[in-house]
Coordinates of C-alpha atoms and ligand atoms in Angstrom, one line a residue:
M119 CA 14.2 20.4 2.1
S120 CA 13.9 19.6 -1.0
P121 CA 15.6 17.0 -3.7
N122 CA 17.8 19.7 -5.1
N123 CA 18.9 19.0 -1.2
I124 CA 18.9 15.3 0.4
P125 CA 21.8 13.4 1.1
G126 CA 23.7 12.2 -2.0
I127 CA 24.0 8.9 -0.6
I128 CA 20.7 8.0 1.7
P129 CA 21.4 6.2 4.6
N130 CA 20.0 4.5 7.2
W131 CA 18.2 6.0 10.7
I132 CA 19.7 3.1 13.1
D133 CA 19.1 4.1 17.5
G134 CA 18.7 7.4 15.9
K135 CA 21.8 8.3 14.1
E136 CA 22.3 7.9 10.4
S137 CA 24.5 5.7 9.3
E138 CA 26.6 3.7 5.9
A139 CA 25.8 0.0 5.3
M140 CA 28.9 -1.7 7.1
S141 CA 29.6 -3.0 3.5
Q142 CA 30.0 0.5 3.2
N143 CA 28.2 -0.2 -0.3
T144 CA 26.3 1.8 -2.3
F145 CA 23.1 1.8 -5.7
G146 CA 21.6 4.1 -8.3
K147 CA 18.3 5.1 -7.5
L148 CA 16.8 6.6 -11.0
S149 CA 13.8 8.8 -12.3
P150 CA 11.3 7.5 -13.1
D151 CA 11.5 11.0 -15.5
T152 CA 14.6 11.0 -17.1
G153 CA 16.0 8.0 -16.0
K154 CA 18.4 9.7 -14.7
E155 CA 20.7 9.2 -11.4
L156 CA 19.2 10.7 -8.7
Y157 CA 21.6 9.7 -6.0
K158 CA 22.5 6.7 -4.2
V159 CA 21.5 4.7 -1.3
V160 CA 23.3 2.6 1.5
R161 CA 22.8 -1.0 0.2
S162 CA 22.3 -3.0 3.7
R163 CA 22.7 -6.6 4.1
T164 CA 22.1 -9.2 7.3
D165 CA 24.9 -7.2 9.8
D166 CA 23.1 -4.0 9.3
V167 CA 19.6 -5.2 10.1
H168 CA 20.7 -7.1 12.8
K169 CA 22.5 -3.8 13.9
A170 CA 18.5 -1.8 13.8
V171 CA 16.3 -5.0 15.2
G172 CA 19.0 -4.7 18.5
A173 CA 18.5 -1.0 18.5
A174 CA 14.8 -1.9 18.6
R175 CA 15.2 -4.1 21.4
N176 CA 17.1 -1.8 23.3
A177 CA 15.0 1.3 22.7
Q178 CA 11.4 -0.7 23.3
P179 CA 10.9 -1.3 27.3
A180 CA 11.3 3.0 27.9
W181 CA 9.0 3.5 24.6
A182 CA 6.7 0.5 25.8
S183 CA 6.1 2.2 29.5
L184 CA 5.0 5.1 28.5
T185 CA 1.1 5.5 28.3
P186 CA -0.4 5.0 25.0
V187 CA -1.5 8.7 25.2
Q188 CA 1.8 10.2 25.8
R189 CA 2.4 8.0 23.3
G190 CA 0.3 9.3 20.9
D191 CA 1.3 12.9 21.4
L192 CA 4.1 12.1 20.4
L193 CA 2.7 11.0 17.1
Y194 CA 0.7 13.8 16.8
E195 CA 3.9 15.6 17.1
I196 CA 5.3 13.3 14.3
T197 CA 2.2 14.5 12.1
R198 CA 2.5 18.0 12.5
T199 CA 6.2 17.8 11.8
L200 CA 4.8 16.7 8.5
R201 CA 2.8 18.7 8.4
K202 CA 5.0 21.3 8.2
Y203 CA 6.9 19.4 5.6
R204 CA 4.3 18.5 3.5
R205 CA 5.8 20.1 0.2
E206 CA 9.3 19.2 0.7
I207 CA 7.6 15.5 1.5
A208 CA 5.7 16.1 -1.4
A209 CA 8.1 17.1 -4.4
V210 CA 10.4 14.4 -2.7
V211 CA 8.4 12.0 -3.4
A212 CA 7.5 13.3 -6.9
A213 CA 11.5 13.3 -8.1
E214 CA 11.2 9.7 -6.9
T215 CA 8.2 8.5 -8.6
G216 CA 8.0 10.3 -11.2
M217 CA 4.1 11.3 -9.4
A218 CA 3.0 14.2 -10.2
P219 CA 3.1 17.0 -7.8
G220 CA -0.3 17.8 -7.1
A221 CA -0.9 13.9 -6.7
A222 CA 2.3 14.0 -5.0
L223 CA 0.6 16.7 -1.6
G224 CA -2.4 14.4 -1.6
E225 CA -0.5 11.4 -0.6
T226 CA 1.6 13.4 1.9
G227 CA -2.1 14.6 3.1
G228 CA -3.2 10.9 3.6
A229 CA 0.4 10.3 5.3
I230 CA -1.3 12.9 7.8
A231 CA -4.6 12.2 8.2
L232 CA -3.7 8.7 9.1
G233 CA -1.3 9.7 11.6
E234 CA -3.8 12.2 13.4
F235 CA -6.4 9.7 13.4
I236 CA -3.6 7.4 15.1
A237 CA -2.6 9.5 17.5
G238 CA -6.0 10.2 18.6
E239 CA -5.7 6.0 18.8
G240 CA -4.0 6.7 22.6
R241 CA -7.1 8.5 23.9
R242 CA -9.1 5.2 22.1
F243 CA -6.9 1.6 23.3
Y244 CA -9.8 0.2 24.8
G245 CA -9.6 -3.0 26.0
R246 CA -13.6 -5.0 27.1
T247 CA -14.6 -4.8 30.4
T248 CA -16.9 -7.7 31.8
T249 CA -19.5 -10.2 33.9
S250 CA -17.4 -13.6 35.6
A251 CA -18.9 -17.1 36.0
V252 CA -17.8 -16.3 39.3
P253 CA -18.9 -13.9 42.3
N254 CA -16.3 -11.0 43.2
K255 CA -14.7 -11.8 40.1
Y256 CA -14.0 -9.2 37.3
A257 CA -13.0 -10.1 33.7
M258 CA -11.5 -7.6 31.3
T259 CA -8.5 -7.5 28.3
V260 CA -5.3 -4.7 27.5
R261 CA -4.0 -4.4 24.9
Q262 CA 0.0 -5.1 24.9
P263 CA 2.6 -4.5 22.4
L264 CA 4.5 -7.0 21.2
G265 CA 8.1 -6.1 21.5
V266 CA 9.7 -5.5 18.0
A267 CA 8.2 -4.3 14.6
G268 CA 9.5 -5.4 10.9
L269 CA 8.0 -3.2 8.9
I270 CA 8.2 -3.9 4.4
I271 CA 6.6 -2.1 2.3
A272 CA 6.4 -1.5 -1.2
A273 CA 7.2 2.0 -3.1
N274 CA 4.0 3.3 -5.2
T275 CA 2.8 5.4 -2.5
P276 CA 5.5 5.8 -0.6
I277 CA 4.9 8.3 2.4
A278 CA 1.2 7.0 2.6
N279 CA 2.3 3.3 2.8
V280 CA 5.2 4.5 5.3
A281 CA 2.7 6.5 7.4
W282 CA -0.1 3.0 7.4
K283 CA 2.5 1.0 9.3
V284 CA 4.4 3.1 11.7
F285 CA 1.4 5.0 13.4
P286 CA 0.2 1.7 14.3
A287 CA 2.8 -0.3 14.9
L288 CA 4.2 2.5 18.0
L289 CA 1.3 3.9 19.4
C290 CA 1.0 0.4 20.6
G291 CA 3.9 0.5 22.4
N292 CA 6.5 -1.4 19.3
S293 CA 9.0 -0.3 18.6
A294 CA 9.9 -0.8 14.8
V295 CA 12.6 -1.6 12.0
L296 CA 11.8 -0.7 8.5
K297 CA 13.0 -2.0 5.5
A298 CA 11.8 1.4 2.9
A299 CA 11.2 0.3 -0.6
E300 CA 14.2 0.3 -3.1
D301 CA 13.1 2.7 -5.2
T302 CA 11.5 5.5 -2.6
P303 CA 14.9 5.6 -0.3
A304 CA 14.3 9.5 0.3
T305 CA 11.3 8.8 0.9
A306 CA 11.3 6.9 3.9
W307 CA 14.6 8.5 5.0
Y308 CA 13.3 11.9 5.3
F309 CA 9.8 10.6 6.7
G310 CA 12.6 9.1 9.5
K311 CA 14.0 12.8 9.6
I312 CA 11.2 14.6 10.8
A313 CA 10.9 11.8 13.4
H314 CA 13.0 12.5 15.0
E315 CA 13.0 16.4 14.6
A316 CA 10.0 15.7 16.6
G317 CA 11.3 13.9 19.3
L318 CA 11.2 10.4 18.8
P319 CA 13.5 9.2 21.2
P320 CA 16.1 7.2 19.8
G321 CA 16.5 3.6 19.0
V322 CA 12.4 3.7 18.7
L323 CA 12.3 3.6 15.0
N324 CA 14.9 2.6 13.0
I325 CA 15.1 2.9 9.1
V326 CA 17.6 0.6 7.2
Q327 CA 18.0 0.9 3.1
G328 CA 18.3 -1.6 0.5
Y329 CA 16.6 -4.7 -1.5
G330 CA 14.7 -7.4 -0.6
E331 CA 16.9 -10.0 -0.8
E332 CA 19.9 -8.4 0.7
A333 CA 18.0 -6.0 3.8
G334 CA 13.9 -7.3 3.4
A335 CA 14.9 -11.6 3.9
P336 CA 17.1 -10.7 6.7
L337 CA 14.3 -8.6 8.7
V338 CA 11.3 -11.7 8.7
A339 CA 14.0 -14.0 9.6
D340 CA 15.6 -12.7 12.6
P341 CA 14.3 -14.2 15.6
G342 CA 14.0 -10.2 17.7
V343 CA 11.5 -9.4 15.8
D344 CA 8.3 -9.8 16.9
V345 CA 5.6 -9.0 13.7
I346 CA 5.7 -8.7 10.7
S347 CA 3.6 -6.2 8.4
F348 CA 4.4 -6.6 4.3
T349 CA 2.9 -4.9 2.0
G350 CA 4.4 -5.7 -1.4
S351 CA 3.0 -8.0 -4.2
A352 CA 1.9 -11.8 -4.0
A353 CA 5.0 -13.7 -4.8
V354 CA 7.2 -12.3 -1.6
G355 CA 4.3 -12.6 0.8
R356 CA 4.3 -15.9 0.1
K357 CA 8.0 -15.9 0.6
I358 CA 8.1 -13.8 4.0
A359 CA 4.4 -15.8 4.9
S360 CA 7.0 -19.3 5.0
V361 CA 9.8 -17.5 6.5
A362 CA 8.0 -16.1 9.4
G363 CA 5.6 -19.3 9.6
A364 CA 7.8 -21.8 10.2
R365 CA 9.1 -19.4 13.9
L366 CA 5.7 -19.2 14.6
A367 CA 6.1 -15.1 14.4
K368 CA 2.9 -12.7 13.6
V369 CA 2.5 -11.4 10.3
S370 CA 0.0 -8.8 8.5
L371 CA 0.0 -9.3 4.5
E372 CA -0.9 -6.5 2.4
L373 CA -0.5 -7.4 -0.9
G374 CA -1.9 -6.8 -4.5
G375 CA -4.8 -6.9 -6.6
K376 CA -6.6 -7.8 -10.1
N377 CA -9.9 -5.6 -9.3
P378 CA -13.3 -5.6 -11.2
L379 CA -15.2 -2.6 -12.0
V380 CA -18.4 -3.8 -13.3
V381 CA -21.1 -1.8 -15.7
C382 CA -24.6 -2.5 -16.0
D383 CA -27.0 -1.6 -18.9
D384 CA -28.0 0.8 -16.3
A385 CA -25.2 2.6 -15.6
D386 CA -24.7 6.4 -16.5
L387 CA -22.0 5.7 -18.9
K388 CA -20.2 8.9 -18.7
A389 CA -19.4 8.2 -14.8
A390 CA -18.6 5.3 -15.4
A391 CA -15.8 5.8 -18.1
K392 CA -14.2 9.0 -16.4
W393 CA -14.1 6.1 -13.1
I394 CA -12.2 3.4 -15.1
L395 CA -9.9 5.1 -16.4
L396 CA -9.1 6.9 -12.9
S397 CA -8.9 3.7 -11.4
A398 CA -6.9 1.9 -14.1
F399 CA -4.7 4.8 -14.7
S400 CA -4.6 7.1 -12.0
N401 CA -0.9 6.6 -10.4
A402 CA 0.4 5.3 -13.7
G403 CA -1.8 1.9 -12.1
Q404 CA 0.2 1.8 -9.7
R405 CA -2.1 0.8 -6.9
C406 CA -2.9 -2.5 -5.5
A407 CA -6.4 -1.4 -5.8
S408 CA -6.2 -0.6 -9.3
G409 CA -8.9 -1.4 -11.8
S410 CA -7.8 -4.2 -13.6
R411 CA -10.5 -5.8 -15.2
I412 CA -13.6 -3.4 -17.1
I413 CA -17.1 -6.2 -16.8
I414 CA -19.2 -4.4 -19.2
F415 CA -22.6 -5.9 -20.4
D416 CA -22.8 -6.6 -23.2
S417 CA -26.0 -4.5 -24.5
V418 CA -23.8 -0.8 -23.9
Y419 CA -20.4 -3.1 -24.6
D420 CA -19.5 -1.5 -28.1
Q421 CA -20.7 2.8 -27.1
L422 CA -18.3 2.2 -23.8
R423 CA -15.6 0.7 -25.7
T424 CA -16.0 4.1 -28.2
M425 CA -15.7 6.4 -24.9
L426 CA -12.9 4.5 -23.4
V427 CA -11.0 4.6 -26.3
Q428 CA -11.4 8.3 -27.3
R429 CA -10.6 9.0 -23.6
T430 CA -7.6 7.4 -23.5
G431 CA -6.4 9.0 -26.0
E432 CA -6.9 12.3 -25.0
L433 CA -4.8 11.6 -22.3
T434 CA -1.6 13.7 -21.7
V435 CA 1.2 11.1 -19.7
G436 CA 4.4 13.2 -18.1
P437 CA 5.3 13.8 -14.4
D438 CA 3.3 17.3 -14.3
D439 CA -0.3 18.9 -12.8
N440 CA -1.9 19.1 -15.7
D441 CA -0.8 15.4 -17.1
D442 CA -3.1 12.8 -16.4
L443 CA -0.7 9.6 -15.6
G444 CA 3.4 9.3 -14.3
P445 CA 5.8 7.1 -15.2
V446 CA 5.9 3.6 -13.9
I447 CA 8.3 2.6 -10.8
N448 CA 11.8 1.1 -12.8
R449 CA 12.8 0.1 -16.2
K450 CA 12.3 -3.9 -14.8
Q451 CA 8.4 -3.6 -14.2
L452 CA 8.2 -1.6 -17.6
D453 CA 10.1 -4.6 -19.7
N454 CA 7.7 -7.2 -17.6
M455 CA 4.2 -5.4 -18.7
L456 CA 5.4 -5.0 -21.8
A457 CA 6.6 -8.9 -21.7
V458 CA 3.0 -9.9 -20.7
I459 CA 1.1 -7.9 -23.2
R460 CA 3.4 -8.8 -25.9
R461 CA 2.1 -12.7 -25.2
A462 CA -1.4 -11.5 -24.3
E463 CA -1.5 -10.5 -28.5
Q464 CA 0.2 -13.7 -29.3
N465 CA -2.7 -15.3 -28.4
G466 CA -5.5 -13.5 -29.7
A467 CA -5.4 -10.3 -27.9
V468 CA -6.9 -7.1 -29.9
I469 CA -5.0 -3.6 -28.3
L470 CA -7.5 -0.9 -28.6
A471 CA -5.1 1.3 -27.5
G472 CA -1.5 2.5 -25.9
G473 CA 0.4 -1.1 -25.6
H474 CA 3.8 0.4 -25.7
R475 CA 6.3 2.2 -24.7
L476 CA 5.9 6.0 -25.1
T477 CA 9.3 7.1 -26.7
G478 CA 8.9 10.5 -27.8
D479 CA 11.2 13.6 -27.0
T480 CA 10.1 14.1 -23.7
H481 CA 9.6 9.9 -22.8
A482 CA 12.1 8.3 -24.9
Q483 CA 14.8 8.7 -21.0
G484 CA 11.6 7.4 -18.8
F485 CA 10.2 4.1 -17.5
Y486 CA 6.6 5.8 -19.6
M487 CA 3.6 3.7 -20.8
A488 CA 0.8 4.5 -22.7
P489 CA -2.4 3.9 -21.1
T490 CA -3.6 0.4 -22.6
L491 CA -6.4 -0.4 -22.8
I492 CA -6.9 -4.3 -24.4
E493 CA -10.2 -6.8 -25.3
Q494 CA -10.6 -9.9 -26.3
V495 CA -9.2 -11.7 -23.5
D496 CA -10.1 -15.0 -22.4
P497 CA -10.7 -14.0 -18.2
H498 CA -8.1 -16.8 -17.4
D499 CA -5.3 -16.2 -19.7
E500 CA -1.7 -14.6 -17.9
I501 CA -3.0 -10.9 -18.9
S502 CA -6.2 -11.3 -16.9
T503 CA -4.8 -12.9 -14.3
T504 CA -2.0 -12.0 -13.4
E505 CA -1.7 -8.1 -11.5
L506 CA 0.7 -6.2 -14.1
F507 CA 0.8 -2.7 -11.6
G508 CA 0.8 0.2 -14.3
P509 CA -1.2 1.8 -16.7
I510 CA -3.0 -1.6 -18.6
T511 CA -6.7 -2.1 -18.5
C512 CA -8.2 -5.2 -19.9
L513 CA -12.7 -4.9 -21.6
Y514 CA -14.2 -7.8 -20.4
R515 CA -18.3 -8.0 -22.6
V516 CA -20.6 -10.3 -20.8
K517 CA -24.5 -10.9 -20.8
N518 CA -26.1 -10.1 -17.5
F519 CA -25.7 -9.2 -13.8
E520 CA -24.9 -12.9 -12.5
A521 CA -22.1 -13.7 -15.2
A522 CA -21.1 -10.2 -14.7
L523 CA -20.6 -11.5 -10.6
Q524 CA -19.4 -14.4 -11.5
M525 CA -16.5 -13.1 -13.3
A526 CA -15.7 -10.4 -11.0
N527 CA -15.5 -13.0 -8.0
D528 CA -13.6 -15.6 -11.1
S529 CA -10.3 -14.5 -9.9
P530 CA -6.6 -15.2 -7.9
Y531 CA -7.7 -12.3 -6.2
G532 CA -10.0 -10.7 -4.1
L533 CA -8.9 -7.0 -3.2
T534 CA -11.2 -4.4 -4.6
A535 CA -13.8 -4.5 -6.5
C536 CA -16.7 -1.5 -8.3
I537 CA -20.0 -1.7 -10.0
H538 CA -21.2 0.8 -11.6
T539 CA -25.6 0.7 -11.8
R540 CA -28.4 2.9 -11.0
S541 CA -30.1 0.2 -9.6
I542 CA -30.3 -0.4 -5.5
H543 CA -30.3 -4.5 -5.5
R544 CA -28.3 -4.7 -8.5
A545 CA -25.8 -2.4 -6.1
T546 CA -26.6 -4.5 -2.7
E547 CA -26.6 -7.6 -4.1
F548 CA -23.2 -7.4 -5.5
A549 CA -22.0 -5.2 -2.7
H550 CA -22.9 -8.8 -0.3
K551 CA -21.8 -10.7 -2.9
I552 CA -18.8 -10.2 -4.6
Q553 CA -16.0 -12.0 -2.7
A554 CA -13.4 -9.0 -2.4
G555 CA -12.0 -6.7 1.0
V556 CA -13.7 -3.5 -0.5
A557 CA -17.0 -3.1 -2.1
V558 CA -18.1 0.6 -4.3
I559 CA -20.9 1.9 -5.7
N560 CA -20.4 3.6 -8.9
A561 CA -16.9 5.3 -8.5
G562 CA -13.8 3.7 -8.8
T563 CA -12.0 0.8 -7.7
Y564 CA -10.0 3.0 -5.4
G565 CA -9.5 5.6 -2.3
S566 CA -9.7 3.8 1.0
E567 CA -9.8 5.8 3.7
P568 CA -7.2 6.1 6.7
H569 CA -9.9 5.1 9.1
M570 CA -11.5 2.2 7.8
P571 CA -9.4 -1.1 7.6
F572 CA -8.3 -2.4 4.8
G573 CA -7.0 -5.5 3.0
G574 CA -9.0 -8.3 0.6
L575 CA -8.8 -12.0 0.4
R576 CA -7.3 -14.8 -1.5
Q577 CA -3.7 -13.9 -2.7
S578 CA -4.5 -10.4 -1.4
G579 CA -3.4 -10.9 1.9
N580 CA -3.4 -13.1 4.9
G581 CA -6.9 -10.9 6.6
T582 CA -5.4 -8.5 8.5
R583 CA -6.5 -5.5 8.4
E584 CA -5.1 -2.0 7.9
P585 CA -5.1 0.7 8.8
G586 CA -8.3 1.9 10.8
T587 CA -8.6 0.9 14.3
E588 CA -8.1 -2.7 13.2
A589 CA -4.7 -2.3 12.5
L590 CA -4.1 -2.4 16.3
D591 CA -5.2 -5.7 16.0
I592 CA -1.6 -6.5 13.9
Y593 CA 0.7 -4.3 16.4
S594 CA -1.3 -5.1 20.0
D595 CA -1.8 -9.0 21.8
L596 CA -4.6 -9.5 24.0
K597 CA -4.3 -10.0 27.4
D598 CA -6.7 -11.4 30.0
I599 CA -7.0 -10.2 33.6
Y600 CA -9.0 -11.9 36.0
I601 CA -8.8 -9.6 39.3
N602 CA -11.0 -11.3 42.9
I603 CA -12.0 -8.1 44.8
D604 CA -12.2 -10.2 47.7
P605 CA -10.2 -13.2 47.9
E606 CA -11.4 -14.6 51.6
K607 CA -15.4 -15.1 49.8
L608 CA -13.8 -17.2 47.1
Ligands
NAD147 P1 7.5 -6.3 -4.1 O1 6.7 -7.3 -3.4 O2 8.2 -6.8 -5.0 O3 8.6 -5.2 -3.3 C1 8.1 -5.2 -1.7 C2 8.7 -4.6 0.2 O4 9.5 -6.0 -0.6 C3 10.0 -3.9 -1.3 O5 10.2 -2.7 -0.3 C4 11.0 -5.1 -1.5 O6 12.5 -4.7 -1.4 C5 11.0 -5.8 -0.3 N1 11.0 -7.7 -0.6 C6 11.1 -8.3 -1.6 N2 11.9 -9.6 -1.7 C7 11.9 -9.9 -0.4 C8 11.9 -11.2 1.1 N3 12.9 -11.8 0.1 N4 12.0 -10.5 1.5 C9 11.8 -9.6 2.1 N5 11.5 -8.2 1.5 C10 11.8 -8.3 0.2 O7 6.6 -5.5 -4.2 P2 6.7 -4.0 -5.1 O8 6.2 -4.4 -7.2 O9 7.5 -2.7 -4.9 O10 5.1 -3.2 -4.9 C11 4.3 -3.7 -5.8 C12 3.2 -4.7 -5.0 O11 2.8 -4.1 -3.6 C13 1.7 -4.7 -6.0 O12 1.4 -6.4 -5.6 C14 0.9 -4.1 -5.3 O13 -0.4 -4.7 -5.1 C15 1.7 -4.2 -3.9 N6 0.8 -3.2 -2.6 C16 -0.4 -3.8 -2.3 C17 -1.1 -2.7 -1.3 C18 -1.9 -2.6 -0.3 O14 -2.1 -2.5 1.3 N7 -2.2 -4.6 -0.2 C19 -0.4 -1.4 -1.2 C20 0.4 -1.7 -1.8 C21 0.8 -1.8 -3.0

């Protein structure tokens, strides 16, 4: 399987079978590298979603009747099959996102590691056994499935995004309907193919292709969906929360970030520069955890700015392994970030590097944004407070640690944060006082691991954490069980 032999029209997976949208409508998926159509995708709407939810409801009781260990074994089989096809999966990811093949393979490895970790949780599906106030009585908790999980994902790291949601949702005994990201349909379709090849029963995982308003919104509204887990923008997260809230459905929101990276006067500036460029530009800045606010002590600002400008100028942009970053996912995304940069310039921002679309021979047809460094922006300007989701970062000058911490925390988001310092005192104080879900010392703003809980504060989410064992809390409910061991004595 390679991008050359995936179907001409990417179908849904409903009840174990590939299917068209009932309307028979499709839309085109364009290559971010060439701007050319790769294939068509079925354009699902409410009736398709409803059918998928029905299939999931029918399949769920039998799936839930397996033990968590049996479900984990099956998920492990899927993981093994993912490993077997990892190069083919990476080729699909690279074609759909414009990510370099090596990076796509790395991301596929992350999805596999997540699958292995969650599969093992089938043997650690712990509850709690405790004492009772009453003699001859035991108290304990067990996890129980919720029913049908509605999963909605972004396109930025597509195979990892699928794995983050599907593995824990299924391990807990739910069936699922995944609404694939419209920009990475084949990755989700391929995961479905592998899951069924590995022996997942029909209807346990259904995958619906289509646009957010047409296929995502009906999934959130469907009363047959018991838990919704969403990874995407704060704007869409807010809509989902209100629809889910109105019908009191459980909801997990993993949203965006405007993540600060602080460089102190005692930092190793070479290492800091390396991590700033990786945080800001790797995956073309399309990470919720990308570093988009670089907060630098006044005394090292000029020196670090010179290093950053020089190294940014040396970055190569393209879809290959020897390139430092690729294109952004679509034209709309590109136009949106260019518009925000133009407005920032009108407000006095200074573009130190990039700031424009790449239009040379190898880039002109694709969605290529030059890696962009900007300074002299107010921390409350649109460009400082809006997630751009592209290779753009702003530099800010501060006089000391207190000012840096204050600025880092002064954000509508609170996802990840990083500090570069040789001082254990500053590092520790930052780790404790930064208002974020992830704090990193002397590295980048990104790099979460499958066994660790990821998520953020404020507009970065609603307080849930995925993955890690904490993901099990999203996809299961606790039940208290009390046992009277000798009822006659009560
Ligand atoms: P987006 O919010 O536009 O879309 C995400 C998904 O939601 C897509 O599948 C889309 O079709 C669907 N959608 C859109 N409107 C919908 C609606 N009304 N109802 C239901 N579903 C709807 O986000 P995007 O631009 O595709 O992705 C980038 C965003 O994702 C960024 O904000 C990024 O930070 C965030 N993200 C967060 C994490 C995390 O773990 N916190 C990880 C990756 C990406």
